[in-house]
mmCIF file of C-alpha atoms and ligand atoms in Angstrom:
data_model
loop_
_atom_site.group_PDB
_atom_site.id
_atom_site.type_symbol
_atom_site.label_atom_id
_atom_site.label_comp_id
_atom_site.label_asym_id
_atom_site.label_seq_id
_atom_site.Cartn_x
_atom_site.Cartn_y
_atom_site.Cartn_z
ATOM 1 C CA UNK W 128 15.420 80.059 -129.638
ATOM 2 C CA UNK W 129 17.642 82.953 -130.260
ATOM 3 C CA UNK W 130 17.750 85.774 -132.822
ATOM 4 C CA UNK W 131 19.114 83.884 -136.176
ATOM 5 C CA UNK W 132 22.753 85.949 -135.895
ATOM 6 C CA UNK W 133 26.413 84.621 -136.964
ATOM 7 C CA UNK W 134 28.034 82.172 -134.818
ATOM 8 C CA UNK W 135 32.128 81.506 -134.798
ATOM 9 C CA UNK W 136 33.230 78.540 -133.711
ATOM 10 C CA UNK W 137 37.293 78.205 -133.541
ATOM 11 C CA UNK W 138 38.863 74.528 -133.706
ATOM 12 C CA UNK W 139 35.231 73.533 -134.697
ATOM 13 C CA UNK W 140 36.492 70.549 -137.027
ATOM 14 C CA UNK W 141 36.497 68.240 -133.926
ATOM 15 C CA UNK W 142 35.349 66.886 -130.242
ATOM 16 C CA UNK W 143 33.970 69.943 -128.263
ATOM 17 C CA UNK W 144 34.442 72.862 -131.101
ATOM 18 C CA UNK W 145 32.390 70.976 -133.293
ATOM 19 C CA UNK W 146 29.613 69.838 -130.870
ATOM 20 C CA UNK W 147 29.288 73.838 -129.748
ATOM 21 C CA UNK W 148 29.134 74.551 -133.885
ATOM 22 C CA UNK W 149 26.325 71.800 -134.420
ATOM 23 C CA UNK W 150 24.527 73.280 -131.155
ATOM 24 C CA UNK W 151 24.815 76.975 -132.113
ATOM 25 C CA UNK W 152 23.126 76.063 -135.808
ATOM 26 C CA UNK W 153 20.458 73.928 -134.074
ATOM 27 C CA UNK W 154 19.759 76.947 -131.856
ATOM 28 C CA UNK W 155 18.910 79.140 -135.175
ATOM 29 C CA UNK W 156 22.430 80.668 -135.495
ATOM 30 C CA UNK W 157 24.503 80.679 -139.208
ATOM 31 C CA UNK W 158 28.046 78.983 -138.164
ATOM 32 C CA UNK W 159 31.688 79.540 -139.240
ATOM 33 C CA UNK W 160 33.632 76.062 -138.636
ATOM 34 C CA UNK W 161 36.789 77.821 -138.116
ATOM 35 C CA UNK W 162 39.962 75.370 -138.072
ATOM 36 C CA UNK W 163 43.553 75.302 -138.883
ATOM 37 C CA UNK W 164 42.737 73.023 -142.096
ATOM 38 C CA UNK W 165 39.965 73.933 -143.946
ATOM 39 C CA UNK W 166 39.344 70.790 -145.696
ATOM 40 C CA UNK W 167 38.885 69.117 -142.139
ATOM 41 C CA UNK W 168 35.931 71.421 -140.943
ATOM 42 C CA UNK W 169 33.592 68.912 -144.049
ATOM 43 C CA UNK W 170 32.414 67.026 -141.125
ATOM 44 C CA UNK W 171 31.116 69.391 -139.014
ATOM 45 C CA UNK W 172 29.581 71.716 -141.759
ATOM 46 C CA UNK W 173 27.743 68.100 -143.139
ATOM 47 C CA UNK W 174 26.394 66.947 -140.052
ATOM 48 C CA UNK W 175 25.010 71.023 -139.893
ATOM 49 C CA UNK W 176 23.513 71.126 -143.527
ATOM 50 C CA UNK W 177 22.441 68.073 -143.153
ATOM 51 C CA UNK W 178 20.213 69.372 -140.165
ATOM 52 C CA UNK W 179 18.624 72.358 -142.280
ATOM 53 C CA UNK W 180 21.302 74.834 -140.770
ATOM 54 C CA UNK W 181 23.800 77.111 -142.329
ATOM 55 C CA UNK W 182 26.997 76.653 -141.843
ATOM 56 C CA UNK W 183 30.453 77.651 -143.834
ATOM 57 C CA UNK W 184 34.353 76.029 -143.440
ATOM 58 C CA UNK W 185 37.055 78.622 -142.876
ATOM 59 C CA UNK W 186 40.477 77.147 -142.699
ATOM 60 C CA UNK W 187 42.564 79.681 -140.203
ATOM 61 C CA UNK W 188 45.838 79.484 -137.381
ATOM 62 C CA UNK W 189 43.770 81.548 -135.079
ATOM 63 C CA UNK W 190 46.965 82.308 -133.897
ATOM 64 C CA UNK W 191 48.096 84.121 -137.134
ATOM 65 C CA UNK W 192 46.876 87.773 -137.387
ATOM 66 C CA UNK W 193 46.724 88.167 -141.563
ATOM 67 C CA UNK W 194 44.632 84.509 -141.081
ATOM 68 C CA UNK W 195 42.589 85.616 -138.455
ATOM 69 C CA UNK W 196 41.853 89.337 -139.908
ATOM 70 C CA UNK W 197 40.891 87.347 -143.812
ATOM 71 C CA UNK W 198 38.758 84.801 -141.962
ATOM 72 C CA UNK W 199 36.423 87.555 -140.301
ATOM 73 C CA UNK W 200 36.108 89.016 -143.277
ATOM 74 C CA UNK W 201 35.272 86.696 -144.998
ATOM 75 C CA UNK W 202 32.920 85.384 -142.174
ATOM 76 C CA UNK W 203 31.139 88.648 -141.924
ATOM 77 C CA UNK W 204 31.007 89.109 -146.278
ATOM 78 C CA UNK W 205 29.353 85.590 -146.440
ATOM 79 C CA UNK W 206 27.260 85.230 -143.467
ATOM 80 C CA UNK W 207 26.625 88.496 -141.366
ATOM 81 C CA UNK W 208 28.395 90.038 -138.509
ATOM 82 C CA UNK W 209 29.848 88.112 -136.325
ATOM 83 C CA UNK W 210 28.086 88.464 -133.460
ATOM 84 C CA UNK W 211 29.314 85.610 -131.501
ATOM 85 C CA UNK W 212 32.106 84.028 -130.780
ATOM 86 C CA UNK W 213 33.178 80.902 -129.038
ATOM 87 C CA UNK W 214 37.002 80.553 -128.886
ATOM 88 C CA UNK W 215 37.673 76.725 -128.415
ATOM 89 C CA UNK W 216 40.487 75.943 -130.406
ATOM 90 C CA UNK W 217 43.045 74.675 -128.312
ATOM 91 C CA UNK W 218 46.239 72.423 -127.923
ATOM 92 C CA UNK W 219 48.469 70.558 -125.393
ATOM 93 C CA UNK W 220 52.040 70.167 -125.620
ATOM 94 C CA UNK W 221 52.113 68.723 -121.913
ATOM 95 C CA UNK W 222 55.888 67.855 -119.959
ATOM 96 C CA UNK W 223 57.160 68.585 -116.292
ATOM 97 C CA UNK W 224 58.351 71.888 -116.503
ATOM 98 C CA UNK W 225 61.777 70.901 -116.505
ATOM 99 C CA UNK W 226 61.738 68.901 -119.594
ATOM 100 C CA UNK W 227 59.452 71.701 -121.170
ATOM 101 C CA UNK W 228 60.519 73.170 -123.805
ATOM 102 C CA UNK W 229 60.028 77.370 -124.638
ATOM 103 C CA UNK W 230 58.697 76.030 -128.174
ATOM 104 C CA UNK W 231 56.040 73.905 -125.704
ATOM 105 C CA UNK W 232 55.378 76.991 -124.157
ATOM 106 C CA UNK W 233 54.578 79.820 -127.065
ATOM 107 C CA UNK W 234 52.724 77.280 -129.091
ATOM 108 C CA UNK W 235 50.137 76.451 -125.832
ATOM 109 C CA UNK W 236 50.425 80.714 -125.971
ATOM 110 C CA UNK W 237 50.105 81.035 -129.051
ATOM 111 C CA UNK W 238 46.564 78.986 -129.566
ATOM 112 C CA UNK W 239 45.078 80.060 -126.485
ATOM 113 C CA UNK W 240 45.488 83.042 -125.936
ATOM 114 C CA UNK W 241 46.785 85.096 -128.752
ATOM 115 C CA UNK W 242 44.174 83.511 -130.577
ATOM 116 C CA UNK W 243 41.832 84.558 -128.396
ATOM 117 C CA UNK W 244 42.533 87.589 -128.448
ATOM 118 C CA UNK W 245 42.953 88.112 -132.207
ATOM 119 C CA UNK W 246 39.123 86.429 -133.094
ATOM 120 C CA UNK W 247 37.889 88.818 -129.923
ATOM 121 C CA UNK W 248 39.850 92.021 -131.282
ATOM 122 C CA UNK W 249 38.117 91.212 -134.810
ATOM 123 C CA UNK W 250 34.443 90.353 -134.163
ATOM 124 C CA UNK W 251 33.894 93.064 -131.367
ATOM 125 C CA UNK W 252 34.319 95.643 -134.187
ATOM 126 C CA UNK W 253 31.603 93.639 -135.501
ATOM 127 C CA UNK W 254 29.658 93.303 -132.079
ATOM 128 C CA UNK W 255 29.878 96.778 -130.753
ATOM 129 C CA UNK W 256 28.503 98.193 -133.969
ATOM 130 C CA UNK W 257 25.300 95.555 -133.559
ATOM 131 C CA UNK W 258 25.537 96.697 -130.169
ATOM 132 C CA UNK W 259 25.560 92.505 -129.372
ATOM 133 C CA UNK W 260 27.685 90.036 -128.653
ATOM 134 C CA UNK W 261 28.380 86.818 -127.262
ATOM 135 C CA UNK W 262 31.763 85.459 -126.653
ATOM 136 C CA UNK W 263 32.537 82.535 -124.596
ATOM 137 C CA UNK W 264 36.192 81.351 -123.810
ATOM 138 C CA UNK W 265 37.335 77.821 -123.038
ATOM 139 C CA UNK W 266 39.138 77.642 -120.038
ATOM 140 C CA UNK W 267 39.599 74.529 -117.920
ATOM 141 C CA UNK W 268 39.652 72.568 -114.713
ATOM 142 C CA UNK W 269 43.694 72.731 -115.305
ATOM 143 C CA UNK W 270 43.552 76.590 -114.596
ATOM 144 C CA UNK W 271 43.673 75.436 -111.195
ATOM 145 C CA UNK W 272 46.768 73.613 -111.557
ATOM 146 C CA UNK W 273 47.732 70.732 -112.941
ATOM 147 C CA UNK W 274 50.759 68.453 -113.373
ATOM 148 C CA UNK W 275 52.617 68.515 -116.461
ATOM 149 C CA UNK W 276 50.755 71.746 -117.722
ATOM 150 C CA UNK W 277 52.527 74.486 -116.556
ATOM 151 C CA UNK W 278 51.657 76.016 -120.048
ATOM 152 C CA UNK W 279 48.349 74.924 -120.486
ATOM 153 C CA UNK W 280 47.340 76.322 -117.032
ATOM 154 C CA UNK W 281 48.982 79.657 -117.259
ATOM 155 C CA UNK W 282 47.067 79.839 -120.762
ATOM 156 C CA UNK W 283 43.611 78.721 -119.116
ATOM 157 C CA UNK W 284 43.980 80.971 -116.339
ATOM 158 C CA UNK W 285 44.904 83.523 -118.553
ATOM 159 C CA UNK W 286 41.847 83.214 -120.416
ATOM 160 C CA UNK W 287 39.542 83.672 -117.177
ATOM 161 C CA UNK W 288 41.309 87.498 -116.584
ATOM 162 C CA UNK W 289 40.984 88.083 -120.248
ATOM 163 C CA UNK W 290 37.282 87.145 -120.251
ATOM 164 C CA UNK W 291 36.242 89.180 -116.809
ATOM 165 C CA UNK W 292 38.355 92.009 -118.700
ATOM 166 C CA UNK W 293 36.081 91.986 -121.884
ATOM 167 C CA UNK W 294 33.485 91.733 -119.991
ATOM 168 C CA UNK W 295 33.981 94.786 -118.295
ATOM 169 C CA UNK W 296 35.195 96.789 -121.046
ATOM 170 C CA UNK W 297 32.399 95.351 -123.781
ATOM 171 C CA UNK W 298 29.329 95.536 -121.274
ATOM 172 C CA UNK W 299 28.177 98.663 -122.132
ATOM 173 C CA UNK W 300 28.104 97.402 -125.915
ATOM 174 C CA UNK W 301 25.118 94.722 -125.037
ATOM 175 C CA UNK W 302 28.183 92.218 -125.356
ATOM 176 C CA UNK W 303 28.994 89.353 -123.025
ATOM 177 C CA UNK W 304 32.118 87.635 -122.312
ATOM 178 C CA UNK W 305 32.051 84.596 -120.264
ATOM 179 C CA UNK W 306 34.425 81.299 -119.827
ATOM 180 C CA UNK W 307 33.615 77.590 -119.608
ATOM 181 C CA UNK W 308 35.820 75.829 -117.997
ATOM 182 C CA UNK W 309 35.318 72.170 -118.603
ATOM 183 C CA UNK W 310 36.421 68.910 -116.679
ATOM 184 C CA UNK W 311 37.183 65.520 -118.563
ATOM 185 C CA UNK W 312 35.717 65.863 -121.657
ATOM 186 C CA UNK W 313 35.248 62.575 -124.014
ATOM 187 C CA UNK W 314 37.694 63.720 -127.432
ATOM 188 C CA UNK W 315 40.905 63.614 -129.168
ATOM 189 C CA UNK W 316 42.795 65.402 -126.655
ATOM 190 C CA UNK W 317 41.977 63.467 -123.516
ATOM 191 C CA UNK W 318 42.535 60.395 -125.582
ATOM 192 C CA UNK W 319 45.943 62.005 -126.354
ATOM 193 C CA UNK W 320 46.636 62.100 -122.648
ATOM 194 C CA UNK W 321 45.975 58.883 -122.365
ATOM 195 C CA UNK W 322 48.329 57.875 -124.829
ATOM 196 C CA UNK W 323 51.315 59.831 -123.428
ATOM 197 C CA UNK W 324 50.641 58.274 -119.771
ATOM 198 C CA UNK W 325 50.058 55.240 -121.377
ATOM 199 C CA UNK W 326 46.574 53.953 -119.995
ATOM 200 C CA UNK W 327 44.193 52.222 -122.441
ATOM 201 C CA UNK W 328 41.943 55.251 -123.122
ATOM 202 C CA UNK W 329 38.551 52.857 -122.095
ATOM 203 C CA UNK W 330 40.831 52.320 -118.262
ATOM 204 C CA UNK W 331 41.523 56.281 -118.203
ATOM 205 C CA UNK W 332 37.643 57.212 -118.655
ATOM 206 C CA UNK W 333 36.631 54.538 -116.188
ATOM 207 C CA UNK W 334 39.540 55.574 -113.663
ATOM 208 C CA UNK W 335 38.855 59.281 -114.249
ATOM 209 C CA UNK W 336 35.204 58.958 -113.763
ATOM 210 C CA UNK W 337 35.294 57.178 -110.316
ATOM 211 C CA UNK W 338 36.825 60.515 -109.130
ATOM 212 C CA UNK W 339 33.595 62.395 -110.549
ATOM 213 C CA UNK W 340 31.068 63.372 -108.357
ATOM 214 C CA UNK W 341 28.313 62.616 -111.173
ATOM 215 C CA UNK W 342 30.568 59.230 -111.990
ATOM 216 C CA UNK W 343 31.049 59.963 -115.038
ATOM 217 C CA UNK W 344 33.224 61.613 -117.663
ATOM 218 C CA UNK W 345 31.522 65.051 -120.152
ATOM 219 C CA UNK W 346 30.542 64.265 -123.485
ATOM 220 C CA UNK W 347 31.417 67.628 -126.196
ATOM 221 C CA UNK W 348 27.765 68.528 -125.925
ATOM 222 C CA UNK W 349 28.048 68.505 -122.105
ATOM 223 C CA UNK W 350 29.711 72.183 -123.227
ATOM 224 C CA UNK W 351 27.991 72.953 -126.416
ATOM 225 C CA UNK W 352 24.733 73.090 -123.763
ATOM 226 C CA UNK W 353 26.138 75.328 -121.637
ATOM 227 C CA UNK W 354 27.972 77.658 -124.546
ATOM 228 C CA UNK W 355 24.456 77.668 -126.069
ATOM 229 C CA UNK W 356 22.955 79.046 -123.154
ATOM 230 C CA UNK W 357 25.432 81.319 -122.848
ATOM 231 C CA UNK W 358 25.176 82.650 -126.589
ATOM 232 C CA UNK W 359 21.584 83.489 -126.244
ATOM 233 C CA UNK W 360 19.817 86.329 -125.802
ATOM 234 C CA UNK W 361 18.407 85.367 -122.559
ATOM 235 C CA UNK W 362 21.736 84.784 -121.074
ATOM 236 C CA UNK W 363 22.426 89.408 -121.705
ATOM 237 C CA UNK W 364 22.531 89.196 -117.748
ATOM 238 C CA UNK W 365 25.139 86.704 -117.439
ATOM 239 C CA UNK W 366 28.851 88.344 -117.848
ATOM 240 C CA UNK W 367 32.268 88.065 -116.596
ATOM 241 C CA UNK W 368 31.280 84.491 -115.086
ATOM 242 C CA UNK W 369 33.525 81.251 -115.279
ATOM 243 C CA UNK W 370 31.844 78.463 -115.083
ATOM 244 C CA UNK W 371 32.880 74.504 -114.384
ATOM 245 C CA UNK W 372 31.566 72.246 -116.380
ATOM 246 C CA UNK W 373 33.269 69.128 -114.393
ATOM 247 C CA UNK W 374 30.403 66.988 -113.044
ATOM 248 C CA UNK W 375 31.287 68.290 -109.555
ATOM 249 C CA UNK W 376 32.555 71.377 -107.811
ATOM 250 C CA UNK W 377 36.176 72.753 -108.178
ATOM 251 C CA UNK W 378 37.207 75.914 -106.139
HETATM 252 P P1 NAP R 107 40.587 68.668 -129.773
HETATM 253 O O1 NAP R 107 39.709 67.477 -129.969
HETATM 254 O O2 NAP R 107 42.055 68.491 -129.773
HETATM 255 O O3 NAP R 107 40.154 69.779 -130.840
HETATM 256 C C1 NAP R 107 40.818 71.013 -130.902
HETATM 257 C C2 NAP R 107 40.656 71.584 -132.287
HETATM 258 O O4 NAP R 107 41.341 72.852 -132.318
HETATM 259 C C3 NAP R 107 41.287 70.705 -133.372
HETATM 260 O O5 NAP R 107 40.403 70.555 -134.458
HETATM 261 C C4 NAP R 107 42.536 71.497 -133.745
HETATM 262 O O6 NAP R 107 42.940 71.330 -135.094
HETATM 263 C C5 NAP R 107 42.066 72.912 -133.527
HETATM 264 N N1 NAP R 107 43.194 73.835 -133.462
HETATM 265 C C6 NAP R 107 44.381 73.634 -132.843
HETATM 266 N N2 NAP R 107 45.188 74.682 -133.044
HETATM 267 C C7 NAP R 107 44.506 75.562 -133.807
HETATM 268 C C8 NAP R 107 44.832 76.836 -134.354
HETATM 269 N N3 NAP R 107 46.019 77.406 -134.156
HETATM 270 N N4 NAP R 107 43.896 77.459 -135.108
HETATM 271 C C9 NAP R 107 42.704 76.881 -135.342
HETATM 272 N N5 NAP R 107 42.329 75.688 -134.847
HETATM 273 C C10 NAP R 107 43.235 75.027 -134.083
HETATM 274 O O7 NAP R 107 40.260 69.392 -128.369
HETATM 275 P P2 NAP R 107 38.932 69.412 -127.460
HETATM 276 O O8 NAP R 107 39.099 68.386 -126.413
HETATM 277 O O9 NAP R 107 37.709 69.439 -128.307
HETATM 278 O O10 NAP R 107 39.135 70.820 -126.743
HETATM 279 C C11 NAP R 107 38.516 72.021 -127.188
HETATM 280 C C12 NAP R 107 38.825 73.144 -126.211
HETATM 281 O O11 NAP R 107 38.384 72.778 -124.898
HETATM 282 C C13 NAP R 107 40.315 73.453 -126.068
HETATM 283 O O12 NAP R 107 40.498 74.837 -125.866
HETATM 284 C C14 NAP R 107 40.704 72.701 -124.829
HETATM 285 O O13 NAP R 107 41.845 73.241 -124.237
HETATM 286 C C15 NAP R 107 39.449 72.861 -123.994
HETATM 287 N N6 NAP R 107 39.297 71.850 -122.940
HETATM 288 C C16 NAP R 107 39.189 70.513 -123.245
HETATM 289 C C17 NAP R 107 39.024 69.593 -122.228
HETATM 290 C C18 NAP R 107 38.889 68.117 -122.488
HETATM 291 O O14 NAP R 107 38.836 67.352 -121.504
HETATM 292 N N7 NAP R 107 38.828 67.643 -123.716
HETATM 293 C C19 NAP R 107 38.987 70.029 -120.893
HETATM 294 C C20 NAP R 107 39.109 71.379 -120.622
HETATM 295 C C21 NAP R 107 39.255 72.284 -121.647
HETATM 296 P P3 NAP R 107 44.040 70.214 -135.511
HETATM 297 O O15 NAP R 107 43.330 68.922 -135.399
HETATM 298 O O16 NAP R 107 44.397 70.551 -136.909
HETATM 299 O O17 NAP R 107 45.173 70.353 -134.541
#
């Protein structure tokens, strides 16, 4: 187990966000459930109580500066310095780029990474004075490539450069930066994409995992293990790393 320290958590009310939130606070760590409505992050901060862990809701557009700079503060006032940070909340607005649309395009931006880098910019004031941190970026298979996503896969890439940057810039601080960059994952959002293609989600899991090496699709705690590692004190040698979390290797 890890030193008890403050854990953020962004798009925590649901599927991965909140599987790396219940992880963190089974670890030892005091969570924020950061999400855009603050009513919706109940759920996870239940299931966390209910455990004998501390955990607080904090209703925030990550992508909104004012929201972002009063959630830390309000994170740090009630539960400690924010220490570490996992910035999962995400979106898809997915089309062929020649159907997408420039509002497609900020908003997949705007979530990934100028949220990112608004939560980062706030807590390593926090994490630099501790002299420790932990943040951990989700990035994805898609930064690869994918059909449909030119956003999504400009924003996942991006995410990878802006990690290896912190981590170069933050080392000397005793703070970490390092991206997970997850496969199919089991939530909302690959259901979603099942929707718009228009496969029963049950036929798109079976389909998808055929083409696994493992066989099977990730579960959210799939990547709440891996963040978890990642956020603990043992992992201080790990930086600047992306790693796949897609049942298989990808290049
Ligand atoms: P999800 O089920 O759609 O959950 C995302 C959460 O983020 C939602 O609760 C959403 O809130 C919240 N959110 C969206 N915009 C936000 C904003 N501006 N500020 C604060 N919170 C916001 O997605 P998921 O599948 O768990 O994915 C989590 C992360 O993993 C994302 O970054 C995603 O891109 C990445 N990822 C997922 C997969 C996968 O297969 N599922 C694969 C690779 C990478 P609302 O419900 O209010 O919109």
């Amino acid at each position: 187990m890890s030193t008890q320290r403050t854990a953020v958590v962004t798009g925590a009310a649901r599927g991965i966000g909140r599987a790396v939130a219940v992880r963190l606070a089974a670890d030892g760590h005091q969570v924020a459930v950061v999400d855009l409505d603050e009513s919706a992050c109940a759920g996870t901060v239940e299931e966390i109580t209910a455990a004998g862990g501390r955990a607080i809701a904090v209703g925030a557009d990550v992508s909104d500066e004012a929201q972002v700079a009063a959630a830390v503060e309000r994170i740090a006032a009630e539960l400690g310095a924010p220490t570490v940070l996992v910035n999962n909340a995400g979106i898809i607005r997915d089309n062929l780029l020649f159907k997408m649309s420039l509002d497609d395009w900020d908003a997949v931006m705007g979530v990934h990474l100028r949220g990112a880098f608004l939560m980062t910019k706030a807590c390593q004031a926090y994490m630099t004075q501790e002299k420790h941190g932990r943040v951990v970026n989700l990035s994805s298979t898609s930064a690869l490539g994918n059909r449909g996503q030119a956003n999504y896969a400009a924003a996942k890439a991006g995410m990878q450069g802006f990690t290896k940057t912190l981590a170069i810039e933050l080392g000397k601080f005793g703070v970490t930066a390092n991206a997970i960059a997850p496969g199919f994952i089991q939530t909302e959002m690959t259901a979603a994409t099942a929707e718009r293609v228009g496969v029963p989600f049950e036929d798109f899991i079976a389909y998808s995992a055929k083409e696994i090496p493992v066989q099977r699709v990730g579960q959210p705690e799939d990547i709440a293990a891996t963040a978890s590692f990642l956020c603990s004190d043992e992992a201080g040698f790990v930086s600047g790393q992306v790693i796949y979390v897609a049942g298989g290797p990808r290049d």
